[in-house]
PDB file of N, CA and C in Angstrom:
ATOM      1  N   MET L   1     -17.550  -9.982  11.447  1.00 75.00           N
ATOM      2  CA  MET L   1     -16.897  -8.716  11.682  1.00 75.00           C
ATOM      3  C   MET L   1     -16.803  -7.963  10.360  1.00 75.00           C
ATOM      4  N   GLN L   2     -17.176  -6.697  10.364  1.00 84.00           N
ATOM      5  CA  GLN L   2     -17.101  -5.877   9.171  1.00 84.00           C
ATOM      6  C   GLN L   2     -15.967  -4.868   9.303  1.00 84.00           C
ATOM      7  N   LEU L   3     -15.237  -4.707   8.221  1.00 83.00           N
ATOM      8  CA  LEU L   3     -14.139  -3.749   8.182  1.00 83.00           C
ATOM      9  C   LEU L   3     -14.540  -2.564   7.320  1.00 83.00           C
ATOM     10  N   THR L   4     -13.999  -1.412   7.638  1.00 91.00           N
ATOM     11  CA  THR L   4     -14.207  -0.276   6.752  1.00 91.00           C
ATOM     12  C   THR L   4     -13.394  -0.502   5.482  1.00 91.00           C
ATOM     13  N   ARG L   5     -13.751   0.200   4.448  1.00 91.00           N
ATOM     14  CA  ARG L   5     -13.025   0.079   3.181  1.00 91.00           C
ATOM     15  C   ARG L   5     -11.569   0.509   3.372  1.00 91.00           C
ATOM     16  N   TYR L   6     -11.346   1.532   4.189  1.00 92.00           N
ATOM     17  CA  TYR L   6      -9.993   2.026   4.467  1.00 92.00           C
ATOM     18  C   TYR L   6      -9.152   0.933   5.128  1.00 92.00           C
ATOM     19  N   THR L   7      -9.728   0.250   6.110  1.00 93.00           N
ATOM     20  CA  THR L   7      -9.013  -0.817   6.810  1.00 93.00           C
ATOM     21  C   THR L   7      -8.756  -1.994   5.878  1.00 93.00           C
ATOM     22  N   ASP L   8      -9.744  -2.336   5.064  1.00 93.00           N
ATOM     23  CA  ASP L   8      -9.595  -3.432   4.108  1.00 93.00           C
ATOM     24  C   ASP L   8      -8.446  -3.147   3.146  1.00 93.00           C
ATOM     25  N   TYR L   9      -8.412  -1.951   2.583  1.00 93.00           N
ATOM     26  CA  TYR L   9      -7.345  -1.593   1.657  1.00 93.00           C
ATOM     27  C   TYR L   9      -5.985  -1.557   2.357  1.00 93.00           C
ATOM     28  N   SER L  10      -5.960  -1.091   3.590  1.00 94.00           N
ATOM     29  CA  SER L  10      -4.705  -1.046   4.349  1.00 94.00           C
ATOM     30  C   SER L  10      -4.147  -2.451   4.556  1.00 94.00           C
ATOM     31  N   LEU L  11      -5.002  -3.370   4.917  1.00 93.00           N
ATOM     32  CA  LEU L  11      -4.554  -4.752   5.118  1.00 93.00           C
ATOM     33  C   LEU L  11      -4.098  -5.377   3.806  1.00 93.00           C
ATOM     34  N   ARG L  12      -4.788  -5.079   2.726  1.00 93.00           N
ATOM     35  CA  ARG L  12      -4.377  -5.608   1.413  1.00 93.00           C
ATOM     36  C   ARG L  12      -2.988  -5.107   1.039  1.00 93.00           C
ATOM     37  N   VAL L  13      -2.715  -3.837   1.308  1.00 93.00           N
ATOM     38  CA  VAL L  13      -1.396  -3.267   1.010  1.00 93.00           C
ATOM     39  C   VAL L  13      -0.320  -3.979   1.823  1.00 93.00           C
ATOM     40  N   LEU L  14      -0.556  -4.151   3.111  1.00 93.00           N
ATOM     41  CA  LEU L  14       0.435  -4.792   3.975  1.00 93.00           C
ATOM     42  C   LEU L  14       0.674  -6.246   3.573  1.00 93.00           C
ATOM     43  N   ILE L  15      -0.376  -6.964   3.230  1.00 93.00           N
ATOM     44  CA  ILE L  15      -0.230  -8.362   2.807  1.00 93.00           C
ATOM     45  C   ILE L  15       0.525  -8.430   1.480  1.00 93.00           C
ATOM     46  N   PHE L  16       0.189  -7.547   0.545  1.00 93.00           N
ATOM     47  CA  PHE L  16       0.869  -7.513  -0.748  1.00 93.00           C
ATOM     48  C   PHE L  16       2.358  -7.276  -0.567  1.00 93.00           C
ATOM     49  N   LEU L  17       2.704  -6.347   0.307  1.00 92.00           N
ATOM     50  CA  LEU L  17       4.118  -6.043   0.553  1.00 92.00           C
ATOM     51  C   LEU L  17       4.820  -7.202   1.251  1.00 92.00           C
ATOM     52  N   ALA L  18       4.115  -7.896   2.126  1.00 91.00           N
ATOM     53  CA  ALA L  18       4.721  -9.020   2.845  1.00 91.00           C
ATOM     54  C   ALA L  18       5.055 -10.171   1.902  1.00 91.00           C
ATOM     55  N   LEU L  19       4.314 -10.297   0.820  1.00 90.00           N
ATOM     56  CA  LEU L  19       4.538 -11.389  -0.119  1.00 90.00           C
ATOM     57  C   LEU L  19       5.649 -11.106  -1.121  1.00 90.00           C
ATOM     58  N   HIS L  20       6.163  -9.885  -1.142  1.00 84.00           N
ATOM     59  CA  HIS L  20       7.234  -9.524  -2.061  1.00 84.00           C
ATOM     60  C   HIS L  20       8.564  -9.443  -1.314  1.00 84.00           C
ATOM     61  N   GLU L  21       9.642  -9.526  -2.078  1.00 79.00           N
ATOM     62  CA  GLU L  21      10.979  -9.452  -1.495  1.00 79.00           C
ATOM     63  C   GLU L  21      11.151  -8.123  -0.764  1.00 79.00           C
ATOM     64  N   ALA L  22      11.834  -8.168   0.348  1.00 74.00           N
ATOM     65  CA  ALA L  22      12.018  -6.964   1.166  1.00 74.00           C
ATOM     66  C   ALA L  22      12.861  -5.907   0.445  1.00 74.00           C
ATOM     67  N   GLU L  23      13.746  -6.316  -0.423  1.00 78.00           N
ATOM     68  CA  GLU L  23      14.626  -5.378  -1.112  1.00 78.00           C
ATOM     69  C   GLU L  23      13.943  -4.688  -2.282  1.00 78.00           C
ATOM     70  N   ARG L  24      12.908  -5.304  -2.825  1.00 85.00           N
ATOM     71  CA  ARG L  24      12.230  -4.765  -4.005  1.00 85.00           C
ATOM     72  C   ARG L  24      11.206  -3.719  -3.589  1.00 85.00           C
ATOM     73  N   LEU L  25      11.252  -2.565  -4.243  1.00 91.00           N
ATOM     74  CA  LEU L  25      10.273  -1.519  -3.992  1.00 91.00           C
ATOM     75  C   LEU L  25       9.047  -1.767  -4.868  1.00 91.00           C
ATOM     76  N   VAL L  26       7.881  -1.600  -4.285  1.00 92.00           N
ATOM     77  CA  VAL L  26       6.620  -1.791  -4.987  1.00 92.00           C
ATOM     78  C   VAL L  26       5.970  -0.427  -5.144  1.00 92.00           C
ATOM     79  N   THR L  27       5.396  -0.159  -6.308  1.00 92.00           N
ATOM     80  CA  THR L  27       4.741   1.124  -6.524  1.00 92.00           C
ATOM     81  C   THR L  27       3.261   1.035  -6.160  1.00 92.00           C
ATOM     82  N   ILE L  28       2.702   2.183  -5.880  1.00 92.00           N
ATOM     83  CA  ILE L  28       1.273   2.253  -5.566  1.00 92.00           C
ATOM     84  C   ILE L  28       0.457   1.826  -6.780  1.00 92.00           C
ATOM     85  N   SER L  29       0.933   2.156  -7.963  1.00 92.00           N
ATOM     86  CA  SER L  29       0.215   1.782  -9.182  1.00 92.00           C
ATOM     87  C   SER L  29       0.125   0.266  -9.336  1.00 92.00           C
ATOM     88  N   GLU L  30       1.181  -0.451  -8.962  1.00 91.00           N
ATOM     89  CA  GLU L  30       1.158  -1.921  -9.020  1.00 91.00           C
ATOM     90  C   GLU L  30       0.061  -2.476  -8.125  1.00 91.00           C
ATOM     91  N   ILE L  31      -0.011  -1.955  -6.913  1.00 92.00           N
ATOM     92  CA  ILE L  31      -1.006  -2.439  -5.954  1.00 92.00           C
ATOM     93  C   ILE L  31      -2.409  -2.083  -6.428  1.00 92.00           C
ATOM     94  N   ALA L  32      -2.578  -0.862  -6.936  1.00 93.00           N
ATOM     95  CA  ALA L  32      -3.887  -0.422  -7.420  1.00 93.00           C
ATOM     96  C   ALA L  32      -4.367  -1.309  -8.568  1.00 93.00           C
ATOM     97  N   GLU L  33      -3.451  -1.648  -9.451  1.00 93.00           N
ATOM     98  CA  GLU L  33      -3.803  -2.500 -10.580  1.00 93.00           C
ATOM     99  C   GLU L  33      -4.121  -3.923 -10.126  1.00 93.00           C
ATOM    100  N   GLN L  34      -3.354  -4.439  -9.196  1.00 92.00           N
ATOM    101  CA  GLN L  34      -3.541  -5.805  -8.707  1.00 92.00           C
ATOM    102  C   GLN L  34      -4.907  -5.998  -8.047  1.00 92.00           C
ATOM    103  N   PHE L  35      -5.310  -5.039  -7.214  1.00 91.00           N
ATOM    104  CA  PHE L  35      -6.547  -5.181  -6.448  1.00 91.00           C
ATOM    105  C   PHE L  35      -7.708  -4.369  -7.010  1.00 91.00           C
ATOM    106  N   ASP L  36      -7.482  -3.668  -8.140  1.00 92.00           N
ATOM    107  CA  ASP L  36      -8.510  -2.834  -8.757  1.00 92.00           C
ATOM    108  C   ASP L  36      -9.063  -1.815  -7.754  1.00 92.00           C
ATOM    109  N   ILE L  37      -8.135  -1.104  -7.112  1.00 91.00           N
ATOM    110  CA  ILE L  37      -8.453  -0.082  -6.123  1.00 91.00           C
ATOM    111  C   ILE L  37      -8.068   1.266  -6.730  1.00 91.00           C
ATOM    112  N   PRO L  38      -8.880   2.303  -6.527  1.00 92.00           N
ATOM    113  CA  PRO L  38      -8.500   3.625  -7.041  1.00 92.00           C
ATOM    114  C   PRO L  38      -7.156   4.088  -6.472  1.00 92.00           C
ATOM    115  N   ARG L  39      -6.295   4.573  -7.356  1.00 92.00           N
ATOM    116  CA  ARG L  39      -4.945   4.974  -6.961  1.00 92.00           C
ATOM    117  C   ARG L  39      -4.971   6.097  -5.923  1.00 92.00           C
ATOM    118  N   ASN L  40      -5.903   7.038  -6.062  1.00 92.00           N
ATOM    119  CA  ASN L  40      -5.965   8.163  -5.123  1.00 92.00           C
ATOM    120  C   ASN L  40      -6.238   7.703  -3.696  1.00 92.00           C
ATOM    121  N   HIS L  41      -7.063   6.670  -3.532  1.00 91.00           N
ATOM    122  CA  HIS L  41      -7.319   6.132  -2.193  1.00 91.00           C
ATOM    123  C   HIS L  41      -6.046   5.515  -1.623  1.00 91.00           C
ATOM    124  N   LEU L  42      -5.323   4.790  -2.467  1.00 93.00           N
ATOM    125  CA  LEU L  42      -4.099   4.133  -1.998  1.00 93.00           C
ATOM    126  C   LEU L  42      -3.023   5.135  -1.602  1.00 93.00           C
ATOM    127  N   VAL L  43      -2.955   6.257  -2.285  1.00 93.00           N
ATOM    128  CA  VAL L  43      -1.961   7.273  -1.935  1.00 93.00           C
ATOM    129  C   VAL L  43      -2.177   7.728  -0.494  1.00 93.00           C
ATOM    130  N   LYS L  44      -3.425   7.990  -0.133  1.00 94.00           N
ATOM    131  CA  LYS L  44      -3.738   8.431   1.224  1.00 94.00           C
ATOM    132  C   LYS L  44      -3.450   7.333   2.249  1.00 94.00           C
ATOM    133  N   ILE L  45      -3.787   6.103   1.896  1.00 94.00           N
ATOM    134  CA  ILE L  45      -3.583   4.984   2.812  1.00 94.00           C
ATOM    135  C   ILE L  45      -2.095   4.732   3.038  1.00 94.00           C
ATOM    136  N   VAL L  46      -1.316   4.694   1.956  1.00 93.00           N
ATOM    137  CA  VAL L  46       0.122   4.440   2.076  1.00 93.00           C
ATOM    138  C   VAL L  46       0.804   5.576   2.823  1.00 93.00           C
ATOM    139  N   HIS L  47       0.361   6.793   2.599  1.00 94.00           N
ATOM    140  CA  HIS L  47       0.930   7.926   3.330  1.00 94.00           C
ATOM    141  C   HIS L  47       0.738   7.738   4.838  1.00 94.00           C
ATOM    142  N   ARG L  48      -0.461   7.353   5.232  1.00 95.00           N
ATOM    143  CA  ARG L  48      -0.754   7.148   6.662  1.00 95.00           C
ATOM    144  C   ARG L  48       0.037   5.962   7.217  1.00 95.00           C
ATOM    145  N   LEU L  49       0.131   4.870   6.458  1.00 94.00           N
ATOM    146  CA  LEU L  49       0.916   3.714   6.913  1.00 94.00           C
ATOM    147  C   LEU L  49       2.386   4.091   7.087  1.00 94.00           C
ATOM    148  N   GLY L  50       2.873   4.971   6.227  1.00 94.00           N
ATOM    149  CA  GLY L  50       4.249   5.457   6.354  1.00 94.00           C
ATOM    150  C   GLY L  50       4.439   6.307   7.592  1.00 94.00           C
ATOM    151  N   GLN L  51       3.466   7.167   7.893  1.00 94.00           N
ATOM    152  CA  GLN L  51       3.547   7.995   9.099  1.00 94.00           C
ATOM    153  C   GLN L  51       3.569   7.143  10.357  1.00 94.00           C
ATOM    154  N   LEU L  52       2.804   6.058  10.338  1.00 94.00           N
ATOM    155  CA  LEU L  52       2.729   5.182  11.513  1.00 94.00           C
ATOM    156  C   LEU L  52       3.916   4.229  11.617  1.00 94.00           C
ATOM    157  N   GLY L  53       4.741   4.147  10.570  1.00 93.00           N
ATOM    158  CA  GLY L  53       5.931   3.318  10.612  1.00 93.00           C
ATOM    159  C   GLY L  53       5.731   1.887  10.145  1.00 93.00           C
ATOM    160  N   TYR L  54       4.580   1.585   9.558  1.00 93.00           N
ATOM    161  CA  TYR L  54       4.331   0.225   9.071  1.00 93.00           C
ATOM    162  C   TYR L  54       5.033  -0.044   7.755  1.00 93.00           C
ATOM    163  N   VAL L  55       5.185   0.979   6.925  1.00 92.00           N
ATOM    164  CA  VAL L  55       5.877   0.832   5.653  1.00 92.00           C
ATOM    165  C   VAL L  55       6.941   1.909   5.535  1.00 92.00           C
ATOM    166  N   GLU L  56       7.933   1.617   4.712  1.00 92.00           N
ATOM    167  CA  GLU L  56       8.974   2.591   4.397  1.00 92.00           C
ATOM    168  C   GLU L  56       8.699   3.109   3.000  1.00 92.00           C
ATOM    169  N   THR L  57       8.645   4.410   2.857  1.00 91.00           N
ATOM    170  CA  THR L  57       8.392   5.009   1.553  1.00 91.00           C
ATOM    171  C   THR L  57       9.672   5.625   1.023  1.00 91.00           C
ATOM    172  N   VAL L  58       9.904   5.452  -0.276  1.00 90.00           N
ATOM    173  CA  VAL L  58      11.068   6.015  -0.946  1.00 90.00           C
ATOM    174  C   VAL L  58      10.551   6.892  -2.073  1.00 90.00           C
ATOM    175  N   ARG L  59      10.902   8.158  -2.028  1.00 90.00           N
ATOM    176  CA  ARG L  59      10.416   9.104  -3.036  1.00 90.00           C
ATOM    177  C   ARG L  59      11.354   9.178  -4.212  1.00 90.00           C
ATOM    178  N   GLY L  60      10.847   9.758  -5.310  1.00 87.00           N
ATOM    179  CA  GLY L  60      11.674  10.026  -6.477  1.00 87.00           C
ATOM    180  C   GLY L  60      11.614   8.928  -7.515  1.00 87.00           C
ATOM    181  N   LYS L  61      12.424   9.108  -8.549  1.00 88.00           N
ATOM    182  CA  LYS L  61      12.481   8.127  -9.623  1.00 88.00           C
ATOM    183  C   LYS L  61      13.012   6.816  -9.075  1.00 88.00           C
ATOM    184  N   GLY L  62      12.330   5.736  -9.383  1.00 87.00           N
ATOM    185  CA  GLY L  62      12.716   4.435  -8.864  1.00 87.00           C
ATOM    186  C   GLY L  62      12.251   4.205  -7.443  1.00 87.00           C
ATOM    187  N   GLY L  63      11.414   5.094  -6.935  1.00 88.00           N
ATOM    188  CA  GLY L  63      10.923   4.975  -5.562  1.00 88.00           C
ATOM    189  C   GLY L  63       9.757   4.014  -5.464  1.00 88.00           C
ATOM    190  N   GLY L  64       9.277   3.844  -4.256  1.00 89.00           N
ATOM    191  CA  GLY L  64       8.159   2.952  -3.998  1.00 89.00           C
ATOM    192  C   GLY L  64       7.998   2.753  -2.512  1.00 89.00           C
ATOM    193  N   ILE L  65       7.405   1.622  -2.148  1.00 93.00           N
ATOM    194  CA  ILE L  65       7.191   1.311  -0.742  1.00 93.00           C
ATOM    195  C   ILE L  65       7.630  -0.114  -0.451  1.00 93.00           C
ATOM    196  N   ARG L  66       7.969  -0.349   0.803  1.00 89.00           N
ATOM    197  CA  ARG L  66       8.312  -1.700   1.277  1.00 89.00           C
ATOM    198  C   ARG L  66       8.048  -1.763   2.773  1.00 89.00           C
ATOM    199  N   LEU L  67       7.962  -2.965   3.285  1.00 89.00           N
ATOM    200  CA  LEU L  67       7.756  -3.129   4.731  1.00 89.00           C
ATOM    201  C   LEU L  67       8.986  -2.710   5.492  1.00 89.00           C
TER     202      LEU L  67
END
């Protein structure tokens, strides 16, 4: 089975978040650095995951994402 790059990155984000504490916010830059994925692609992916309700996004200083 082949996945699109978008789907692959989406699953990597969800798995990365699942392995971290629920209370800790993770930044997109952390994920981009961990998986060597372009940050701009992750911004679009995380935005869509947030719209669908898979992740919670927190804006502003000290913000990030979590499941």
